[in-house]
JSON list of C-alpha atoms in Angstrom, two decimals:
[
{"chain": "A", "resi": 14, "resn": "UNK", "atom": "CA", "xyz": [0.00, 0.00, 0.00]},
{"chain": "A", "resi": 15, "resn": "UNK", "atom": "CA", "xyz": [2.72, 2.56, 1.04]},
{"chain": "A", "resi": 16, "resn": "UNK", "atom": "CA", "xyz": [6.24, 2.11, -0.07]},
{"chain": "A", "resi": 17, "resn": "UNK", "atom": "CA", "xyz": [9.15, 3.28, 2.55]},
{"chain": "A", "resi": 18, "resn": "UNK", "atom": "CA", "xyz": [9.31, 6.82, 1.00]},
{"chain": "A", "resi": 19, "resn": "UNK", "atom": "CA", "xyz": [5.40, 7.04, 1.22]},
{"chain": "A", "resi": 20, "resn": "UNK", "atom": "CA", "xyz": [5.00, 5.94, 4.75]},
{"chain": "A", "resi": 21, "resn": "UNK", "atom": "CA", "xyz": [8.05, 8.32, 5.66]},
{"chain": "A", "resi": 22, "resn": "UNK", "atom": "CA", "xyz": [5.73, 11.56, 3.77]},
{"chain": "A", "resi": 23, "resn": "UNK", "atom": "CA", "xyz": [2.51, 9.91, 5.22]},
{"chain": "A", "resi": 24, "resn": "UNK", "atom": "CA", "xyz": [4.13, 10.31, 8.57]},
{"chain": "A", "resi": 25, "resn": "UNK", "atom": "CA", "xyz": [5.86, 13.48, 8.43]},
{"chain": "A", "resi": 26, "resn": "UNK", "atom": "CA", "xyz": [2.54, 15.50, 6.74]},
{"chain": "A", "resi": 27, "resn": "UNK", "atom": "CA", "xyz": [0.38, 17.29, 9.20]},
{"chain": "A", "resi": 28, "resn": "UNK", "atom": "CA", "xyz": [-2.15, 16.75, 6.95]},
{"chain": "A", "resi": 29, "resn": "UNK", "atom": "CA", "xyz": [-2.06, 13.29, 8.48]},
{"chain": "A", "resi": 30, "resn": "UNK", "atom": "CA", "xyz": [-3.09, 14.23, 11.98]},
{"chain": "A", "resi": 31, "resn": "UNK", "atom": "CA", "xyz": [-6.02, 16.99, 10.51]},
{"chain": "A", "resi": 32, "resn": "UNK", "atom": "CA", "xyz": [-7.88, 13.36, 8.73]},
{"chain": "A", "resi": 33, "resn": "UNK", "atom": "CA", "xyz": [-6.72, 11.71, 11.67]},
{"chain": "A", "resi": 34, "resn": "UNK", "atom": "CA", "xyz": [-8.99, 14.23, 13.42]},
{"chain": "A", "resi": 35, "resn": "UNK", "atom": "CA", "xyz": [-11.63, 14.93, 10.96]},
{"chain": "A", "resi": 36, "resn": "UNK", "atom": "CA", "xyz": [-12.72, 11.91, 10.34]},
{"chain": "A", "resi": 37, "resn": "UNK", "atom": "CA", "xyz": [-13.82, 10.97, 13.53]},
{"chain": "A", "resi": 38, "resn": "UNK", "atom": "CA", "xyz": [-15.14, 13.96, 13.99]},
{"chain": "A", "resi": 39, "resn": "UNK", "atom": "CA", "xyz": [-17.35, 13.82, 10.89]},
{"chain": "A", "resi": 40, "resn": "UNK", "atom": "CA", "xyz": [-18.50, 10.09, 11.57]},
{"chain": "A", "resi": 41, "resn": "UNK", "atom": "CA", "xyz": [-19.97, 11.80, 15.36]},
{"chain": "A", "resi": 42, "resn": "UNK", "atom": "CA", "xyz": [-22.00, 14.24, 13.04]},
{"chain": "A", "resi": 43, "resn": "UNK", "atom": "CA", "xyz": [-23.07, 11.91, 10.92]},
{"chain": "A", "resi": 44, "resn": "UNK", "atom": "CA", "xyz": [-24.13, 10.12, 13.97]},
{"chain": "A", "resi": 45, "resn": "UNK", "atom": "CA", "xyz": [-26.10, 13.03, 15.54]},
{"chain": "A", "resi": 46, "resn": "UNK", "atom": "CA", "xyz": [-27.63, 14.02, 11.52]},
{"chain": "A", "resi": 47, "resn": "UNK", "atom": "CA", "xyz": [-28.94, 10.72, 10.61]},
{"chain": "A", "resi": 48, "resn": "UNK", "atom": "CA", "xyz": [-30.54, 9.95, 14.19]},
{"chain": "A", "resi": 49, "resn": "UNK", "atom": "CA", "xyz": [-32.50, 13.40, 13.62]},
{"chain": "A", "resi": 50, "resn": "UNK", "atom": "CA", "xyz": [-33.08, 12.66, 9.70]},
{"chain": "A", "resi": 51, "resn": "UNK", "atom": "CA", "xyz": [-35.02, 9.31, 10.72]},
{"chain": "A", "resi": 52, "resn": "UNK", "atom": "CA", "xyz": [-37.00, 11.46, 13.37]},
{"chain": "A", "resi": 53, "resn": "UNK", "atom": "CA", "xyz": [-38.16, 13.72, 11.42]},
{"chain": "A", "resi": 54, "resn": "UNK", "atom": "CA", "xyz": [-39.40, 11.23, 8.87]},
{"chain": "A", "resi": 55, "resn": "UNK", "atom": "CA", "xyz": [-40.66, 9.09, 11.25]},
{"chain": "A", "resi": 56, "resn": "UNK", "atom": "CA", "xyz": [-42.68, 11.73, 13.64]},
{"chain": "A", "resi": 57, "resn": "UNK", "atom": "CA", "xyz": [-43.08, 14.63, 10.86]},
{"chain": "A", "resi": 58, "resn": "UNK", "atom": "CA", "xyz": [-41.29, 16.75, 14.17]},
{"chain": "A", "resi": 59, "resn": "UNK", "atom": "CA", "xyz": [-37.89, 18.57, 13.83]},
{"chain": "A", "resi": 60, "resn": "UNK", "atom": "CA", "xyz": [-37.00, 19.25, 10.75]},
{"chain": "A", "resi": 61, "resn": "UNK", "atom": "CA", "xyz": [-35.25, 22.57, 11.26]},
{"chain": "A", "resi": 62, "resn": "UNK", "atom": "CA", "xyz": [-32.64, 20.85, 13.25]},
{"chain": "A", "resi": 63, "resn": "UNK", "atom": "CA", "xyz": [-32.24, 17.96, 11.31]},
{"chain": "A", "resi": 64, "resn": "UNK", "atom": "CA", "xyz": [-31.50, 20.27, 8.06]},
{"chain": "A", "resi": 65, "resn": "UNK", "atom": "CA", "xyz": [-28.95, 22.05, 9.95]},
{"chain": "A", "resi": 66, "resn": "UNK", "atom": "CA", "xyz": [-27.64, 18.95, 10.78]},
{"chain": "A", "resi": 67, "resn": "UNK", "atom": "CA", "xyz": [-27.20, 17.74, 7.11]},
{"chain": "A", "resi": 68, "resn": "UNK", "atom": "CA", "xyz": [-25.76, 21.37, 6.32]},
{"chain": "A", "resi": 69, "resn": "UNK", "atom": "CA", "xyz": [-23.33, 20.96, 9.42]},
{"chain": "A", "resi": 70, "resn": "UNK", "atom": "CA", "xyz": [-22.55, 17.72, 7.95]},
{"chain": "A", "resi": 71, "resn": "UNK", "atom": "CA", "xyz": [-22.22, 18.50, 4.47]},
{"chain": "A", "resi": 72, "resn": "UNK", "atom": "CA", "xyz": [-19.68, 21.52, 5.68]},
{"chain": "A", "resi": 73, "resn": "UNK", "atom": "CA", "xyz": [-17.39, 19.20, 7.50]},
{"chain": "A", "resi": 74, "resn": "UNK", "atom": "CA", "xyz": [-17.23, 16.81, 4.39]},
{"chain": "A", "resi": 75, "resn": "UNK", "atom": "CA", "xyz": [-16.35, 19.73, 2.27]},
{"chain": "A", "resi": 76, "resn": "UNK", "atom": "CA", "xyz": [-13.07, 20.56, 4.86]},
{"chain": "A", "resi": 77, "resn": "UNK", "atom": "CA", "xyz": [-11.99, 16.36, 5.21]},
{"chain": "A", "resi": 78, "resn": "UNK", "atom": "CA", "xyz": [-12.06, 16.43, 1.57]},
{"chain": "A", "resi": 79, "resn": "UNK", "atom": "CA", "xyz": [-9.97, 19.48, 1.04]},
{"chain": "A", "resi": 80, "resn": "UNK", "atom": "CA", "xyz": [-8.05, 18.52, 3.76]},
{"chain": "A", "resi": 81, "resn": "UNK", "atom": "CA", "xyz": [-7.61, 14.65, 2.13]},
{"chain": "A", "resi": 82, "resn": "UNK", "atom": "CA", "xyz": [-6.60, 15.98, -1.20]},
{"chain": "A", "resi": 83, "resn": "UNK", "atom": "CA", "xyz": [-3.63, 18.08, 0.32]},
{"chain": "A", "resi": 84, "resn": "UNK", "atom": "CA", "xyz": [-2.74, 15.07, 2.49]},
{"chain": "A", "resi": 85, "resn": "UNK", "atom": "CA", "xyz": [-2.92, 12.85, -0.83]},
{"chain": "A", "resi": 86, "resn": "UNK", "atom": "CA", "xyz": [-0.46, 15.23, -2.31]},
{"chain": "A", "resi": 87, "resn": "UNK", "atom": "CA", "xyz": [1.76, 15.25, 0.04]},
{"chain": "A", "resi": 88, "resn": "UNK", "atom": "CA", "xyz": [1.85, 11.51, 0.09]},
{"chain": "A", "resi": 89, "resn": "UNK", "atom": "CA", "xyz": [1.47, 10.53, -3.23]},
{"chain": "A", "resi": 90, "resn": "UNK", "atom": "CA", "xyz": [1.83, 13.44, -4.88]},
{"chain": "A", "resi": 91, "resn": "UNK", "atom": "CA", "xyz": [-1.35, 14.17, -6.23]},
{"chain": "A", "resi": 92, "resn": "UNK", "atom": "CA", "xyz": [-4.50, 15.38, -5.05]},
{"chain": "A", "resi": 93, "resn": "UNK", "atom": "CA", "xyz": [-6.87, 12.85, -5.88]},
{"chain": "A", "resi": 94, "resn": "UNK", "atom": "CA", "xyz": [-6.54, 9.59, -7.74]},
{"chain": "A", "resi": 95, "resn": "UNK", "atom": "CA", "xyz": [-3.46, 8.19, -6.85]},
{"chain": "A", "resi": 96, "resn": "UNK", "atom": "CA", "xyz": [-3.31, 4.31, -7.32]},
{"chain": "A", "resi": 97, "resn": "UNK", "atom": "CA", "xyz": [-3.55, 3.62, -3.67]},
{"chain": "A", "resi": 98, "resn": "UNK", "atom": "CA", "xyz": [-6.77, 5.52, -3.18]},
{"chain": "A", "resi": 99, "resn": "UNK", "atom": "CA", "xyz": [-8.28, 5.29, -6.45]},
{"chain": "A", "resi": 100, "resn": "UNK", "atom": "CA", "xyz": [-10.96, 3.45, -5.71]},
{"chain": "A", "resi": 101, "resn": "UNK", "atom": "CA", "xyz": [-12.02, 5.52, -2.10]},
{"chain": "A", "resi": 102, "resn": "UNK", "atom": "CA", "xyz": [-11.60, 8.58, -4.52]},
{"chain": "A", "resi": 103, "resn": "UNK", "atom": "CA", "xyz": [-14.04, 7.81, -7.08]},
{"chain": "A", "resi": 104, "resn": "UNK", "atom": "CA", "xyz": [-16.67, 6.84, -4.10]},
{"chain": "A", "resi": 105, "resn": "UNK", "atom": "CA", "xyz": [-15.76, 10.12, -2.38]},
{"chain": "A", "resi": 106, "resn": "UNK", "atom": "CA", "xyz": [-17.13, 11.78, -5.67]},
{"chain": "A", "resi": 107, "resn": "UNK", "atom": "CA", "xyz": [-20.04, 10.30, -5.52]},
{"chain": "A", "resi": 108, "resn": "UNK", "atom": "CA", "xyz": [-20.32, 11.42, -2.16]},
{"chain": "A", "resi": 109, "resn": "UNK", "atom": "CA", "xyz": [-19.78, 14.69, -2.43]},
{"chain": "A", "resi": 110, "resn": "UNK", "atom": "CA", "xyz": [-21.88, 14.54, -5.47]},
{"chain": "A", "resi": 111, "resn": "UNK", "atom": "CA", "xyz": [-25.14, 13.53, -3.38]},
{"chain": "A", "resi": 112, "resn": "UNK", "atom": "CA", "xyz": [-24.73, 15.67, -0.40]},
{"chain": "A", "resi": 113, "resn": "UNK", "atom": "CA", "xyz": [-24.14, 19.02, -3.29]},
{"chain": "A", "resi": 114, "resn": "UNK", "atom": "CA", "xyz": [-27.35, 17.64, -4.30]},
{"chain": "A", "resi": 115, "resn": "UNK", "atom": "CA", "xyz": [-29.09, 17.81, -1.45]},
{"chain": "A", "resi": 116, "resn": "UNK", "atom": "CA", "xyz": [-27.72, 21.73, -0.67]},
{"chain": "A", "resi": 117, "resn": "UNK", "atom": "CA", "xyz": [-29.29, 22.55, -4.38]},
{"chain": "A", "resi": 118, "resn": "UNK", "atom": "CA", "xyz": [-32.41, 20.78, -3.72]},
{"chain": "A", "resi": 119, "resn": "UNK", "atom": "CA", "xyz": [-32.38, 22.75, 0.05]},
{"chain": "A", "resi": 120, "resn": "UNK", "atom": "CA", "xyz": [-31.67, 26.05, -1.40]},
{"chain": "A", "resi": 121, "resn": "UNK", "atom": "CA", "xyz": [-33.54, 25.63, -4.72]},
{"chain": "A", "resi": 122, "resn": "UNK", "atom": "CA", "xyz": [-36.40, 23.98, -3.21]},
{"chain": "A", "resi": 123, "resn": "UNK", "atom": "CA", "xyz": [-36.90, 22.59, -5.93]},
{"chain": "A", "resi": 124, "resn": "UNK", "atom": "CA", "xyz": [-38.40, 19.10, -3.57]},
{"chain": "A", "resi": 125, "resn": "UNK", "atom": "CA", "xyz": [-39.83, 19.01, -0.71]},
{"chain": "A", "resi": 126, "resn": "UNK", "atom": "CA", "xyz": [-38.51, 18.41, 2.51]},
{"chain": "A", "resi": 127, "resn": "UNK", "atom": "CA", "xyz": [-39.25, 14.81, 3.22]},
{"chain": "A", "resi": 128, "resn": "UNK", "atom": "CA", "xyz": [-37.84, 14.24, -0.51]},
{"chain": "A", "resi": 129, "resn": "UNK", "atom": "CA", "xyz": [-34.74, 16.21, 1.19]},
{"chain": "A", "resi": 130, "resn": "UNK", "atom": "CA", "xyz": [-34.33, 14.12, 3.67]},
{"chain": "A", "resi": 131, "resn": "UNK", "atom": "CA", "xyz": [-34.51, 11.24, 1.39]},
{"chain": "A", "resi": 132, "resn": "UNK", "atom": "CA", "xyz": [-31.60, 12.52, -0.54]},
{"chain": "A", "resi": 133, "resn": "UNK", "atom": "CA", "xyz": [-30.09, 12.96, 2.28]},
{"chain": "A", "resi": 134, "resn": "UNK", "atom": "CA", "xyz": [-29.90, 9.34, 3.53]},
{"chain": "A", "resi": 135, "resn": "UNK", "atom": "CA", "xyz": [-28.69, 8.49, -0.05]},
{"chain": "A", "resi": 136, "resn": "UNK", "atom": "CA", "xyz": [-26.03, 10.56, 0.73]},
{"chain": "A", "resi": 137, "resn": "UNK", "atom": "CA", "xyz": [-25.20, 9.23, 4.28]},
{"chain": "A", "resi": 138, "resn": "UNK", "atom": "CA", "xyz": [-25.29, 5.19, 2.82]},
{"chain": "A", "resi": 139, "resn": "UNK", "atom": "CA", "xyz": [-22.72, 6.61, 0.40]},
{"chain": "A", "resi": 140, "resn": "UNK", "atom": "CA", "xyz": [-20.62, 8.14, 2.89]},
{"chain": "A", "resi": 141, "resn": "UNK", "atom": "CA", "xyz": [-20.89, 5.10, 5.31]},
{"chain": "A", "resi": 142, "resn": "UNK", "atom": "CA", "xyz": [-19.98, 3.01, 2.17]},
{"chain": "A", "resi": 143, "resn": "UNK", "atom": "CA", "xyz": [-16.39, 5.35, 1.60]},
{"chain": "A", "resi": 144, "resn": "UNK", "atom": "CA", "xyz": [-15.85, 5.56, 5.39]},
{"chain": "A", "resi": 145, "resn": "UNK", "atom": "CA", "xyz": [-15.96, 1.92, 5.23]},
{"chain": "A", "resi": 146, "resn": "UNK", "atom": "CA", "xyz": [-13.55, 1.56, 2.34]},
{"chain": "A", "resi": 147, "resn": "UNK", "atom": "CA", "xyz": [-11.53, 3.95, 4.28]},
{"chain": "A", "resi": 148, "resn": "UNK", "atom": "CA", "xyz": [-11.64, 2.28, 7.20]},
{"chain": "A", "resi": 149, "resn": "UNK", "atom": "CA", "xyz": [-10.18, -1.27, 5.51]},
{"chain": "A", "resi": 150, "resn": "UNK", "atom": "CA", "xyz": [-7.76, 0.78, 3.92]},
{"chain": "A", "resi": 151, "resn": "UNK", "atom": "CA", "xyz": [-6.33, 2.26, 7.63]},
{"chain": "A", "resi": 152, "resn": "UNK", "atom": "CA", "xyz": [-6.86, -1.83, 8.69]},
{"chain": "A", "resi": 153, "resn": "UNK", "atom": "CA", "xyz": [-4.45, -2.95, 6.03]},
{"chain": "A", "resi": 154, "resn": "UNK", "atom": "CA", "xyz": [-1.77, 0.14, 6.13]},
{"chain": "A", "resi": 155, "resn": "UNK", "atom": "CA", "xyz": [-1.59, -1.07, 10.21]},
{"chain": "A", "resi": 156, "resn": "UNK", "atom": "CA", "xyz": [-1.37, -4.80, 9.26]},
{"chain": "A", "resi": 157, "resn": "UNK", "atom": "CA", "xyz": [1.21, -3.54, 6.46]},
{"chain": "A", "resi": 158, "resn": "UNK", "atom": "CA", "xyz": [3.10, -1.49, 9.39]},
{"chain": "A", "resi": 159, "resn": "UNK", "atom": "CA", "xyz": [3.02, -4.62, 11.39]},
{"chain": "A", "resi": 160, "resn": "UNK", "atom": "CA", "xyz": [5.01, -7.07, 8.83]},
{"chain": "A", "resi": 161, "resn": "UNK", "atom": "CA", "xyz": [7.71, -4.24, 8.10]},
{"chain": "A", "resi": 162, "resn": "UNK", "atom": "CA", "xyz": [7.94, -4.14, 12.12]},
{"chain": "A", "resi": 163, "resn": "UNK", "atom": "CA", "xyz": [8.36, -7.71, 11.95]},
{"chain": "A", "resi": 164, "resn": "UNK", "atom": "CA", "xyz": [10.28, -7.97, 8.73]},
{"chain": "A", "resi": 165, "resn": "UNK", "atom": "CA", "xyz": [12.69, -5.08, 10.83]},
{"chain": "A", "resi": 166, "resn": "UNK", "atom": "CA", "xyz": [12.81, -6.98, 14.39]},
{"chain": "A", "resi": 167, "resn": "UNK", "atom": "CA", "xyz": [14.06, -10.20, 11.88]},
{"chain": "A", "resi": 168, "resn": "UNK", "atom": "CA", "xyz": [16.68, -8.57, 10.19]},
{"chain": "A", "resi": 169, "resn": "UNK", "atom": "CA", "xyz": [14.73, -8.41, 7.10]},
{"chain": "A", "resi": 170, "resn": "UNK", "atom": "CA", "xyz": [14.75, -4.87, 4.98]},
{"chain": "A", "resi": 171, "resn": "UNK", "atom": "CA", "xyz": [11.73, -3.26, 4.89]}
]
């Protein structure tokens, strides 16, 4: 997944501790958002706070994205796309995709707001989907870091 140089950048950004921050961070909002989303569909009740919570959301996507891209660059040297990512990248598009699609349809009005919130679950099943892929990723960078520990403590290069 990383080679030696990559790892060394990976560990040396300080992009690496702002994701390592973020994301977290992100998954409690998504957390809060969705519990309010299915309330408000469920009861009719609380729908201002439940679209703030999507915009709140939304917002903090925006900055891990940014964020990602710079730390992506630093690592890989690129902003988006690079081989080891590729695949969490295109996903993050569509995420970002859906959730933009739910500000238009918020600001447009151009649906109502159970639709809204509808769109907004699509969104939030894509995002779980990427955090997911993201989380496997961290899963196999540790396991990675783990037989280059082991390779080291042996004697073997890593």
């Amino acid at each position: 997944m990383y080679t030696a140089d990559e790892r060394r950048r990976r560990d040396e950004s300080r992009w690496t501790m702002v994701q390592g921050v973020l994301a977290p961070m992100q998954f409690a909002v998504f957390l809060v958002s969705v519990s309010l989303v299915l309330r408000y569909l469920a009861t009719g009740s609380g729908l201002g706070v439940a679209t703030a919570s999507i915009v709140v959301k939304t917002v903090v996507l925006y900055v891990i994205m940014v964020t990602g891209s710079i730390w992506e660059r630093d690592v890989f040297g690129r902003y988006l796309f690079a081989p080891a990512f590729f695949w969490e990248d295109v996903v993050s598009m569509l995420v970002l995709a859906l959730h933009t699609t739910y500000l238009i349809a918020l600001f447009s009005g151009a649906v109502d707001a159970e639709r809204q919130m509808w769109l907004a679950l699509a969104a939030y099943t894509s995002y779980v989907i990427n955090a997911t892929q993201f989380v496997l990723k961290l899963r196999a960078a540790r396991q990675q870091e783990h037989l280059w520990t082991a390779g080291a403590a042996l004697g073997q290069p890593s």
